[in-house]
Amino acid sequence: MMLARAWDSDLAYNFRQSKVAMLSALVALILVVAAAFAPLLAPHNPMDVASLSLMDSFKPPIGMPDADWSNLLGTDNQGRDVLSAIMYGMRISLMVGLLSVLFAIVVGVTAGLLAGYAGGFVDALLMRIADVQLTFPSILTALLVDGVITAVLPRTMREGLQIYVIVFAIGISIWPNFARTVRGSTLVERNKDYVMAARIIGVPSWRIMLSHVLPNVTGPVMVIGTLNLGLAIIAEATLSFLGVGLPPTQPSLGTLIRFGDDFLFSGQWWVSVFPGVTLILMVLAINLLGDWLRDALNPRLR
Amino acid sequence: MALLDVQDLTVEFPTRRGILRALDSISFSIDTGEILGVVGESGAGKSLTGAAIVGLLERPGRIAGGEIKLDGKRIDNLAPEQLRRIRGRRIGMIFQDPLTTLNPLYTIGRQLTETMQTHARLSDAEAKRKAIGWLDRVGIPAAAQRIDAYPHEFSGGQRQRVVIALALCAEPALVIADEPTTALDVSIQAQIITLLKDLTRDHGTAVMLVTHDMGVIAETADRVAVMYAGRIAEIGPVAAVIGQPAHPYTNGLMASIPSLEHRVDRLHQIDGAMPRLDAIPTGCRFHPRCPRVFARCSEEQPELLSAGATSAACWLHAHD
Amino acid sequence: MLGFIGSRLLQAIPVLLVVGFIAFALFNFVGDPVNILLGQDHTEAQRLALIKQLGFDKPFIVQYGRFLWASLHGNFGISYRLAQPVSSLIAERLPATLELAITASVLAFAIGVPMGVYTGIHRNTLVSRLFMTGSLIGVSLPTFLLGILLILVFSVWLGWLPSFGRGTVEHVGDWWTTGFTSWSGIRSLILPAITLGMFQMTLLMRLVRAEMLEVLRTDYIRFARARGLTNRAINFGHALKNTLVPVITIIGLQFGGIVGFSLVTETVFQWPGMGLLLVQSVAVVDIPVMSAYLMLIALVFVLINLVVDLLYYAVDPRLRVRR
């Protein structure tokens, strides 16, 4: 019953009308499923060193001479199947991206709520920090945070914690995007009569914020979240490409591209290009969905 | 021959929920130099009529039927470029909110000269001279100095005067004034209306004065059209419509105006509200609220019928 | 107006101090500079001597003060990795980055703004749709990937353009080097400039378009139409002027993006600029370079913000009301 109502709602109608949104949702779904179930679906396991053989190295993708159907997209210099590597890599890329955005949402929404509700000094301080951070490019922030923390950690802990360091670094670089919007909405809600009524009755502030303000903020947060997911994924790929990202034992799409960069000039372009194309498709699908979501939720455009 | 002749004009808005008919087959005319008032509640279609005449309907609205003739020639089916030449030069428009109608980044002198030079070959010096003249005529003091000022440097009332100057500077034969005083202080309203009246009389310009303020109409207009839910309910000379209204709606409107002479305990009001465009009643649109409704009213939609000095779309005046 | 500039500068000082503090904190508390400078095997005596020489034995505040003072004089210390004064490293690399950044910005502006205007005015033509789709891909494309693809097509497959380095550069003045004077210098600039400018260009295009659409819906544009002004006057006079005012701020702020992406572009193309320097420094935690970079960037941002504020002031008459 609820599904039927959801299907019939304005949002869903808008979705059904937009072929672009449906197509990108489909693509995103395929990619996510491939990523999530990589261990089950991938034709090979690229992590399993024992299964690799140098005899298989540098096989080209289907369509070129010497291609092999067991390696649809070819292999790299160590014989790893590119398609499988991509599937595993997507997993990492998506996971890091999602975690970073979630982290940024938690930090950003909290900061925004606090700033909007408390006002005064807290507000000024938080927003000043956000403003200053916004003027710096997020890659720079992420790079510096990543570098500093890696330097501070003892070497032995680095490998295991690296993924959390990256999530933290990227999350820190994008939280202001959420904070500003949430603060704006909080300010609007705060001055509404029902909030003032609740305060008079004596409902504690945190409860007001959570049960009244928060629901009103979910829409914009979802839109910004989707758009920032693409940013986060690109950020992780960039950091990995620069060599300060994930360790080679857990290669993301960015790491894979980095590997393949060395072979561009010797003609084995597929090692880099296919992960690259996958990355583009993934981010494109996410961005399209985010765009559609933003237009669909925008009351002015209806 | 009338200056402006509107016949059976219909304006529709295709929406997700179906086609909404905002104007349903309205007809009226304006003679040279005459002031026609158009009154009605918000949403009755007054502003849409003006927009439709000059081809400025906002998407997705469109003219779905009828004819609009200026000086005997059709203008509703013209190509965009030809329509553009009519705007400003032959039909001018005044909008409601002087705060947002003027481009904040251009001096008012520039906005005036630009308008004039679009429609006539004038040298820059001539255009500037004429612009100063116009500012003077609309009552802006120290016009020669103020010509280079920006809109934000004027008060609301002064800005509306500038807007009037802009609407008239290309010397059109007809001016459509869409609620020109609604956004202004009451004290300024009278001044602006007087200004409009004087200028148009001096130049022989016809005016279509759209407003919801009956007082303004009484003071200014020669004839008045009362609109209701996208149709014209009554149209005729001002004195007749106000004094002996033939349509029950007009009657209700007049009765709602508080009088300075008689004290009443309760203000008169018409029960109910104007119908939404997606819920138009059958037959006469006013019939659910009409105190004099009878059977025919809910069955057939009345056209404008002669009712003494005015014409009213009401079956009370059917002569069969 | 002087008061305006003065107050903006005053506001900038706390920001610079904070950034300086962070840079200083990095300097002092991350890693062990003595170890790095002297190598692993050093005597206690050498250690003490170096500490005294570098002033590490003084109180915190004094060190902070000296750090700031030194920075003001352009003395940022010595790179751990290259054992060269950081300031001379910066002097070497800065021209490369600046030339690249300026070329990319000009490119982005010259293509992005007109495209934005066009797609704003002609909303639904085929060309518009193509541009919009292209821009969407542009925003989804990571810079480094674009660089790699460009290298693949234009260097590897077609062999038209070089894939790394600056080509032949010429020394100009005291410390500047330029690549504009040689044909190989210009050729080397093309791919990196496109890569760097692409993100900016797509962003500008979408921004200008969005602004145009907003402006074209305003009352004053409607009034302009009602006065019979030509489409040309409306689109390129009224609408464009009003669109550019908010766009100008964004361009200034987007400089941040250029700096950020120059890190990546320089890495992909091995362009010997500040970005590559930073990336290499972060990899080995070369603190002096990192903190110097941080301070420099902060300074540049403060300047950019000031320039943007001044531009706003010059363009929007409403801000000039002095009552």
PDB file of N, CA and C in Angstrom, chain C residues 175-256:
ATOM      1  N   TRP C 175      63.976  36.202 -11.673  1.00  0.00           N
ATOM      2  CA  TRP C 175      63.753  34.805 -11.349  1.00  0.00           C
ATOM      3  C   TRP C 175      62.626  34.178 -12.171  1.00  0.00           C
ATOM      4  N   TRP C 176      62.050  34.968 -13.054  1.00  0.00           N
ATOM      5  CA  TRP C 176      60.923  34.430 -13.794  1.00  0.00           C
ATOM      6  C   TRP C 176      61.380  33.627 -14.997  1.00  0.00           C
ATOM      7  N   THR C 177      60.665  32.557 -15.258  1.00  0.00           N
ATOM      8  CA  THR C 177      60.935  31.818 -16.496  1.00  0.00           C
ATOM      9  C   THR C 177      59.632  31.720 -17.257  1.00  0.00           C
ATOM     10  N   THR C 178      59.689  31.881 -18.559  1.00  0.00           N
ATOM     11  CA  THR C 178      58.453  31.804 -19.307  1.00  0.00           C
ATOM     12  C   THR C 178      58.528  30.777 -20.418  1.00  0.00           C
ATOM     13  N   GLY C 179      57.398  30.149 -20.662  1.00  0.00           N
ATOM     14  CA  GLY C 179      57.359  29.171 -21.740  1.00  0.00           C
ATOM     15  C   GLY C 179      56.683  29.730 -22.965  1.00  0.00           C
ATOM     16  N   PHE C 180      56.233  30.982 -22.871  1.00  0.00           N
ATOM     17  CA  PHE C 180      55.452  31.530 -23.979  1.00  0.00           C
ATOM     18  C   PHE C 180      56.303  31.884 -25.180  1.00  0.00           C
ATOM     19  N   THR C 181      57.621  31.992 -24.954  1.00  0.00           N
ATOM     20  CA  THR C 181      58.440  32.516 -26.038  1.00  0.00           C
ATOM     21  C   THR C 181      58.907  31.457 -27.023  1.00  0.00           C
ATOM     22  N   SER C 182      58.738  30.214 -26.667  1.00  0.00           N
ATOM     23  CA  SER C 182      59.188  29.184 -27.603  1.00  0.00           C
ATOM     24  C   SER C 182      58.011  28.364 -28.086  1.00  0.00           C
ATOM     25  N   TRP C 183      58.104  27.874 -29.275  1.00  0.00           N
ATOM     26  CA  TRP C 183      57.042  27.068 -29.845  1.00  0.00           C
ATOM     27  C   TRP C 183      56.835  25.804 -29.008  1.00  0.00           C
ATOM     28  N   SER C 184      57.934  25.184 -28.572  1.00  0.00           N
ATOM     29  CA  SER C 184      57.788  23.969 -27.771  1.00  0.00           C
ATOM     30  C   SER C 184      57.176  24.303 -26.415  1.00  0.00           C
ATOM     31  N   GLY C 185      57.481  25.511 -25.926  1.00  0.00           N
ATOM     32  CA  GLY C 185      56.889  25.916 -24.662  1.00  0.00           C
ATOM     33  C   GLY C 185      55.379  26.019 -24.775  1.00  0.00           C
ATOM     34  N   ILE C 186      54.928  26.621 -25.865  1.00  0.00           N
ATOM     35  CA  ILE C 186      53.490  26.784 -26.045  1.00  0.00           C
ATOM     36  C   ILE C 186      52.823  25.430 -26.268  1.00  0.00           C
ATOM     37  N   ARG C 187      53.454  24.587 -27.053  1.00  0.00           N
ATOM     38  CA  ARG C 187      52.870  23.275 -27.310  1.00  0.00           C
ATOM     39  C   ARG C 187      52.726  22.484 -26.022  1.00  0.00           C
ATOM     40  N   SER C 188      53.729  22.612 -25.152  1.00  0.00           N
ATOM     41  CA  SER C 188      53.653  21.864 -23.892  1.00  0.00           C
ATOM     42  C   SER C 188      52.550  22.385 -23.014  1.00  0.00           C
ATOM     43  N   LEU C 189      52.148  23.622 -23.244  1.00  0.00           N
ATOM     44  CA  LEU C 189      51.160  24.259 -22.384  1.00  0.00           C
ATOM     45  C   LEU C 189      49.735  23.825 -22.721  1.00  0.00           C
ATOM     46  N   ILE C 190      49.528  23.410 -23.959  1.00  0.00           N
ATOM     47  CA  ILE C 190      48.157  23.198 -24.428  1.00  0.00           C
ATOM     48  C   ILE C 190      47.388  22.139 -23.639  1.00  0.00           C
ATOM     49  N   LEU C 191      47.901  20.917 -23.601  1.00  0.00           N
ATOM     50  CA  LEU C 191      47.143  19.850 -22.922  1.00  0.00           C
ATOM     51  C   LEU C 191      46.940  20.136 -21.441  1.00  0.00           C
ATOM     52  N   PRO C 192      47.993  20.535 -20.712  1.00  0.00           N
ATOM     53  CA  PRO C 192      47.757  20.836 -19.298  1.00  0.00           C
ATOM     54  C   PRO C 192      46.750  21.957 -19.096  1.00  0.00           C
ATOM     55  N   ALA C 193      46.795  22.977 -19.962  1.00  0.00           N
ATOM     56  CA  ALA C 193      45.868  24.094 -19.778  1.00  0.00           C
ATOM     57  C   ALA C 193      44.432  23.639 -19.995  1.00  0.00           C
ATOM     58  N   ILE C 194      44.209  22.816 -21.003  1.00  0.00           N
ATOM     59  CA  ILE C 194      42.857  22.298 -21.234  1.00  0.00           C
ATOM     60  C   ILE C 194      42.405  21.463 -20.041  1.00  0.00           C
ATOM     61  N   THR C 195      43.295  20.587 -19.576  1.00  0.00           N
ATOM     62  CA  THR C 195      42.949  19.739 -18.440  1.00  0.00           C
ATOM     63  C   THR C 195      42.595  20.581 -17.226  1.00  0.00           C
ATOM     64  N   LEU C 196      43.434  21.551 -16.933  1.00  0.00           N
ATOM     65  CA  LEU C 196      43.208  22.378 -15.760  1.00  0.00           C
ATOM     66  C   LEU C 196      41.957  23.231 -15.906  1.00  0.00           C
ATOM     67  N   GLY C 197      41.742  23.733 -17.122  1.00  0.00           N
ATOM     68  CA  GLY C 197      40.640  24.663 -17.292  1.00  0.00           C
ATOM     69  C   GLY C 197      39.280  24.006 -17.453  1.00  0.00           C
ATOM     70  N   MET C 198      39.264  22.716 -17.761  1.00  0.00           N
ATOM     71  CA  MET C 198      37.994  22.071 -18.093  1.00  0.00           C
ATOM     72  C   MET C 198      36.958  22.164 -16.990  1.00  0.00           C
ATOM     73  N   PHE C 199      37.363  21.830 -15.777  1.00  0.00           N
ATOM     74  CA  PHE C 199      36.403  21.871 -14.679  1.00  0.00           C
ATOM     75  C   PHE C 199      35.845  23.269 -14.506  1.00  0.00           C
ATOM     76  N   GLN C 200      36.749  24.231 -14.494  1.00  0.00           N
ATOM     77  CA  GLN C 200      36.367  25.623 -14.351  1.00  0.00           C
ATOM     78  C   GLN C 200      35.419  26.023 -15.465  1.00  0.00           C
ATOM     79  N   MET C 201      35.731  25.585 -16.687  1.00  0.00           N
ATOM     80  CA  MET C 201      34.921  25.968 -17.827  1.00  0.00           C
ATOM     81  C   MET C 201      33.506  25.422 -17.706  1.00  0.00           C
ATOM     82  N   THR C 202      33.374  24.155 -17.341  1.00  0.00           N
ATOM     83  CA  THR C 202      32.031  23.594 -17.240  1.00  0.00           C
ATOM     84  C   THR C 202      31.267  24.244 -16.098  1.00  0.00           C
ATOM     85  N   LEU C 203      31.965  24.506 -15.010  1.00  0.00           N
ATOM     86  CA  LEU C 203      31.318  25.153 -13.881  1.00  0.00           C
ATOM     87  C   LEU C 203      30.817  26.538 -14.265  1.00  0.00           C
ATOM     88  N   LEU C 204      31.670  27.294 -14.958  1.00  0.00           N
ATOM     89  CA  LEU C 204      31.293  28.628 -15.382  1.00  0.00           C
ATOM     90  C   LEU C 204      30.093  28.575 -16.303  1.00  0.00           C
ATOM     91  N   MET C 205      30.133  27.640 -17.235  1.00  0.00           N
ATOM     92  CA  MET C 205      29.056  27.546 -18.196  1.00  0.00           C
ATOM     93  C   MET C 205      27.734  27.300 -17.494  1.00  0.00           C
ATOM     94  N   ARG C 206      27.717  26.357 -16.542  1.00  0.00           N
ATOM     95  CA  ARG C 206      26.474  26.040 -15.874  1.00  0.00           C
ATOM     96  C   ARG C 206      26.024  27.196 -15.002  1.00  0.00           C
ATOM     97  N   LEU C 207      26.992  27.866 -14.390  1.00  0.00           N
ATOM     98  CA  LEU C 207      26.660  28.989 -13.541  1.00  0.00           C
ATOM     99  C   LEU C 207      26.067  30.135 -14.341  1.00  0.00           C
ATOM    100  N   VAL C 208      26.760  30.500 -15.428  1.00  0.00           N
ATOM    101  CA  VAL C 208      26.276  31.597 -16.255  1.00  0.00           C
ATOM    102  C   VAL C 208      24.888  31.270 -16.783  1.00  0.00           C
ATOM    103  N   ARG C 209      24.693  30.024 -17.187  1.00  0.00           N
ATOM    104  CA  ARG C 209      23.386  29.636 -17.702  1.00  0.00           C
ATOM    105  C   ARG C 209      22.322  29.794 -16.636  1.00  0.00           C
ATOM    106  N   ALA C 210      22.596  29.279 -15.443  1.00  0.00           N
ATOM    107  CA  ALA C 210      21.612  29.363 -14.373  1.00  0.00           C
ATOM    108  C   ALA C 210      21.278  30.811 -14.048  1.00  0.00           C
ATOM    109  N   GLU C 211      22.304  31.649 -13.990  1.00  0.00           N
ATOM    110  CA  GLU C 211      22.079  33.061 -13.704  1.00  0.00           C
ATOM    111  C   GLU C 211      21.262  33.717 -14.804  1.00  0.00           C
ATOM    112  N   MET C 212      21.619  33.421 -16.049  1.00  0.00           N
ATOM    113  CA  MET C 212      20.886  33.994 -17.179  1.00  0.00           C
ATOM    114  C   MET C 212      19.416  33.637 -17.074  1.00  0.00           C
ATOM    115  N   LEU C 213      19.145  32.360 -16.812  1.00  0.00           N
ATOM    116  CA  LEU C 213      17.746  31.925 -16.736  1.00  0.00           C
ATOM    117  C   LEU C 213      17.012  32.674 -15.633  1.00  0.00           C
ATOM    118  N   GLU C 214      17.671  32.845 -14.477  1.00  0.00           N
ATOM    119  CA  GLU C 214      17.066  33.589 -13.372  1.00  0.00           C
ATOM    120  C   GLU C 214      16.767  35.022 -13.785  1.00  0.00           C
ATOM    121  N   VAL C 215      17.801  35.653 -14.359  1.00  0.00           N
ATOM    122  CA  VAL C 215      17.655  37.053 -14.735  1.00  0.00           C
ATOM    123  C   VAL C 215      16.558  37.227 -15.776  1.00  0.00           C
ATOM    124  N   LEU C 216      16.502  36.304 -16.748  1.00  0.00           N
ATOM    125  CA  LEU C 216      15.514  36.442 -17.817  1.00  0.00           C
ATOM    126  C   LEU C 216      14.089  36.316 -17.290  1.00  0.00           C
ATOM    127  N   ARG C 217      13.937  35.892 -16.025  1.00  0.00           N
ATOM    128  CA  ARG C 217      12.588  35.761 -15.484  1.00  0.00           C
ATOM    129  C   ARG C 217      12.181  36.979 -14.665  1.00  0.00           C
ATOM    130  N   THR C 218      13.097  37.941 -14.529  1.00  0.00           N
ATOM    131  CA  THR C 218      12.786  39.049 -13.634  1.00  0.00           C
ATOM    132  C   THR C 218      11.794  40.027 -14.241  1.00  0.00           C
ATOM    133  N   ASP C 219      11.249  40.878 -13.349  1.00  0.00           N
ATOM    134  CA  ASP C 219      10.288  41.881 -13.790  1.00  0.00           C
ATOM    135  C   ASP C 219      10.920  42.885 -14.731  1.00  0.00           C
ATOM    136  N   TYR C 220      12.177  43.261 -14.465  1.00  0.00           N
ATOM    137  CA  TYR C 220      12.709  44.328 -15.305  1.00  0.00           C
ATOM    138  C   TYR C 220      12.997  43.842 -16.715  1.00  0.00           C
ATOM    139  N   ILE C 221      13.283  42.579 -16.847  1.00  0.00           N
ATOM    140  CA  ILE C 221      13.432  42.055 -18.209  1.00  0.00           C
ATOM    141  C   ILE C 221      12.068  42.033 -18.896  1.00  0.00           C
ATOM    142  N   ARG C 222      11.046  41.682 -18.139  1.00  0.00           N
ATOM    143  CA  ARG C 222       9.699  41.668 -18.698  1.00  0.00           C
ATOM    144  C   ARG C 222       9.309  43.072 -19.153  1.00  0.00           C
ATOM    145  N   PHE C 223       9.646  44.034 -18.321  1.00  0.00           N
ATOM    146  CA  PHE C 223       9.344  45.415 -18.664  1.00  0.00           C
ATOM    147  C   PHE C 223      10.124  45.835 -19.900  1.00  0.00           C
ATOM    148  N   ALA C 224      11.367  45.389 -19.983  1.00  0.00           N
ATOM    149  CA  ALA C 224      12.168  45.718 -21.164  1.00  0.00           C
ATOM    150  C   ALA C 224      11.514  45.156 -22.425  1.00  0.00           C
ATOM    151  N   ARG C 225      11.009  43.934 -22.320  1.00  0.00           N
ATOM    152  CA  ARG C 225      10.300  43.361 -23.458  1.00  0.00           C
ATOM    153  C   ARG C 225       9.047  44.150 -23.770  1.00  0.00           C
ATOM    154  N   ALA C 226       8.358  44.564 -22.694  1.00  0.00           N
ATOM    155  CA  ALA C 226       7.115  45.302 -22.893  1.00  0.00           C
ATOM    156  C   ALA C 226       7.365  46.644 -23.564  1.00  0.00           C
ATOM    157  N   ARG C 227       8.612  47.133 -23.447  1.00  0.00           N
ATOM    158  CA  ARG C 227       8.942  48.387 -24.108  1.00  0.00           C
ATOM    159  C   ARG C 227       9.415  48.164 -25.531  1.00  0.00           C
ATOM    160  N   GLY C 228       9.444  46.919 -25.947  1.00  0.00           N
ATOM    161  CA  GLY C 228       9.791  46.644 -27.332  1.00  0.00           C
ATOM    162  C   GLY C 228      11.280  46.663 -27.613  1.00  0.00           C
ATOM    163  N   LEU C 229      12.113  46.516 -26.592  1.00  0.00           N
ATOM    164  CA  LEU C 229      13.549  46.492 -26.854  1.00  0.00           C
ATOM    165  C   LEU C 229      13.900  45.237 -27.632  1.00  0.00           C
ATOM    166  N   THR C 230      14.931  45.347 -28.459  1.00  0.00           N
ATOM    167  CA  THR C 230      15.295  44.203 -29.289  1.00  0.00           C
ATOM    168  C   THR C 230      15.844  43.080 -28.427  1.00  0.00           C
ATOM    169  N   ASN C 231      15.752  41.877 -28.958  1.00  0.00           N
ATOM    170  CA  ASN C 231      16.290  40.724 -28.234  1.00  0.00           C
ATOM    171  C   ASN C 231      17.755  40.916 -27.918  1.00  0.00           C
ATOM    172  N   ARG C 232      18.450  41.512 -28.858  1.00  0.00           N
ATOM    173  CA  ARG C 232      19.872  41.731 -28.681  1.00  0.00           C
ATOM    174  C   ARG C 232      20.122  42.642 -27.497  1.00  0.00           C
ATOM    175  N   ALA C 233      19.363  43.740 -27.436  1.00  0.00           N
ATOM    176  CA  ALA C 233      19.548  44.674 -26.324  1.00  0.00           C
ATOM    177  C   ALA C 233      19.217  43.999 -25.008  1.00  0.00           C
ATOM    178  N   ILE C 234      18.174  43.189 -25.022  1.00  0.00           N
ATOM    179  CA  ILE C 234      17.773  42.541 -23.776  1.00  0.00           C
ATOM    180  C   ILE C 234      18.785  41.482 -23.354  1.00  0.00           C
ATOM    181  N   ASN C 235      19.131  40.594 -24.281  1.00  0.00           N
ATOM    182  CA  ASN C 235      20.018  39.495 -23.903  1.00  0.00           C
ATOM    183  C   ASN C 235      21.427  39.967 -23.590  1.00  0.00           C
ATOM    184  N   PHE C 236      21.983  40.785 -24.493  1.00  0.00           N
ATOM    185  CA  PHE C 236      23.390  41.128 -24.314  1.00  0.00           C
ATOM    186  C   PHE C 236      23.606  42.435 -23.579  1.00  0.00           C
ATOM    187  N   GLY C 237      22.561  43.201 -23.427  1.00  0.00           N
ATOM    188  CA  GLY C 237      22.696  44.413 -22.641  1.00  0.00           C
ATOM    189  C   GLY C 237      22.229  44.139 -21.227  1.00  0.00           C
ATOM    190  N   HIS C 238      20.924  44.145 -21.041  1.00  0.00           N
ATOM    191  CA  HIS C 238      20.358  44.026 -19.702  1.00  0.00           C
ATOM    192  C   HIS C 238      20.688  42.706 -19.029  1.00  0.00           C
ATOM    193  N   ALA C 239      20.337  41.593 -19.679  1.00  0.00           N
ATOM    194  CA  ALA C 239      20.480  40.296 -19.014  1.00  0.00           C
ATOM    195  C   ALA C 239      21.944  39.997 -18.716  1.00  0.00           C
ATOM    196  N   LEU C 240      22.794  40.174 -19.688  1.00  0.00           N
ATOM    197  CA  LEU C 240      24.197  39.812 -19.515  1.00  0.00           C
ATOM    198  C   LEU C 240      24.828  40.613 -18.394  1.00  0.00           C
ATOM    199  N   LYS C 241      24.574  41.906 -18.389  1.00  0.00           N
ATOM    200  CA  LYS C 241      25.183  42.736 -17.367  1.00  0.00           C
ATOM    201  C   LYS C 241      24.760  42.269 -15.975  1.00  0.00           C
ATOM    202  N   ASN C 242      23.469  42.017 -15.807  1.00  0.00           N
ATOM    203  CA  ASN C 242      23.004  41.569 -14.507  1.00  0.00           C
ATOM    204  C   ASN C 242      23.506  40.183 -14.154  1.00  0.00           C
ATOM    205  N   THR C 243      23.752  39.366 -15.169  1.00  0.00           N
ATOM    206  CA  THR C 243      24.255  38.024 -14.903  1.00  0.00           C
ATOM    207  C   THR C 243      25.693  38.069 -14.422  1.00  0.00           C
ATOM    208  N   LEU C 244      26.480  38.957 -15.047  1.00  0.00           N
ATOM    209  CA  LEU C 244      27.910  38.936 -14.750  1.00  0.00           C
ATOM    210  C   LEU C 244      28.240  39.368 -13.336  1.00  0.00           C
ATOM    211  N   VAL C 245      27.361  40.146 -12.728  1.00  0.00           N
ATOM    212  CA  VAL C 245      27.701  40.630 -11.393  1.00  0.00           C
ATOM    213  C   VAL C 245      27.912  39.493 -10.394  1.00  0.00           C
ATOM    214  N   PRO C 246      26.971  38.572 -10.217  1.00  0.00           N
ATOM    215  CA  PRO C 246      27.271  37.479  -9.299  1.00  0.00           C
ATOM    216  C   PRO C 246      28.320  36.526  -9.847  1.00  0.00           C
ATOM    217  N   VAL C 247      28.419  36.430 -11.165  1.00  0.00           N
ATOM    218  CA  VAL C 247      29.392  35.502 -11.736  1.00  0.00           C
ATOM    219  C   VAL C 247      30.813  35.915 -11.390  1.00  0.00           C
ATOM    220  N   ILE C 248      31.018  37.230 -11.314  1.00  0.00           N
ATOM    221  CA  ILE C 248      32.367  37.701 -11.027  1.00  0.00           C
ATOM    222  C   ILE C 248      32.885  37.193  -9.693  1.00  0.00           C
ATOM    223  N   THR C 249      32.020  37.210  -8.680  1.00  0.00           N
ATOM    224  CA  THR C 249      32.503  36.698  -7.383  1.00  0.00           C
ATOM    225  C   THR C 249      32.907  35.271  -7.504  1.00  0.00           C
ATOM    226  N   ILE C 250      32.067  34.508  -8.172  1.00  0.00           N
ATOM    227  CA  ILE C 250      32.335  33.084  -8.252  1.00  0.00           C
ATOM    228  C   ILE C 250      33.651  32.835  -8.969  1.00  0.00           C
ATOM    229  N   ILE C 251      33.921  33.606  -9.998  1.00  0.00           N
ATOM    230  CA  ILE C 251      35.187  33.419 -10.717  1.00  0.00           C
ATOM    231  C   ILE C 251      36.341  33.580  -9.757  1.00  0.00           C
ATOM    232  N   GLY C 252      36.263  34.614  -8.936  1.00  0.00           N
ATOM    233  CA  GLY C 252      37.328  34.821  -7.971  1.00  0.00           C
ATOM    234  C   GLY C 252      37.452  33.633  -7.030  1.00  0.00           C
ATOM    235  N   LEU C 253      36.332  33.182  -6.539  1.00  0.00           N
ATOM    236  CA  LEU C 253      36.374  32.083  -5.586  1.00  0.00           C
ATOM    237  C   LEU C 253      36.795  30.795  -6.248  1.00  0.00           C
ATOM    238  N   GLN C 254      36.507  30.692  -7.540  1.00  0.00           N
ATOM    239  CA  GLN C 254      36.878  29.480  -8.245  1.00  0.00           C
ATOM    240  C   GLN C 254      38.371  29.329  -8.389  1.00  0.00           C
ATOM    241  N   PHE C 255      39.050  30.418  -8.126  1.00  0.00           N
ATOM    242  CA  PHE C 255      40.502  30.328  -8.192  1.00  0.00           C
ATOM    243  C   PHE C 255      40.984  29.191  -7.303  1.00  0.00           C
ATOM    244  N   GLY C 256      40.219  28.984  -6.230  1.00  0.00           N
ATOM    245  CA  GLY C 256      40.555  27.873  -5.352  1.00  0.00           C
ATOM    246  C   GLY C 256      40.587  26.560  -6.118  1.00  0.00           C
TER     247      GLY C 256
END
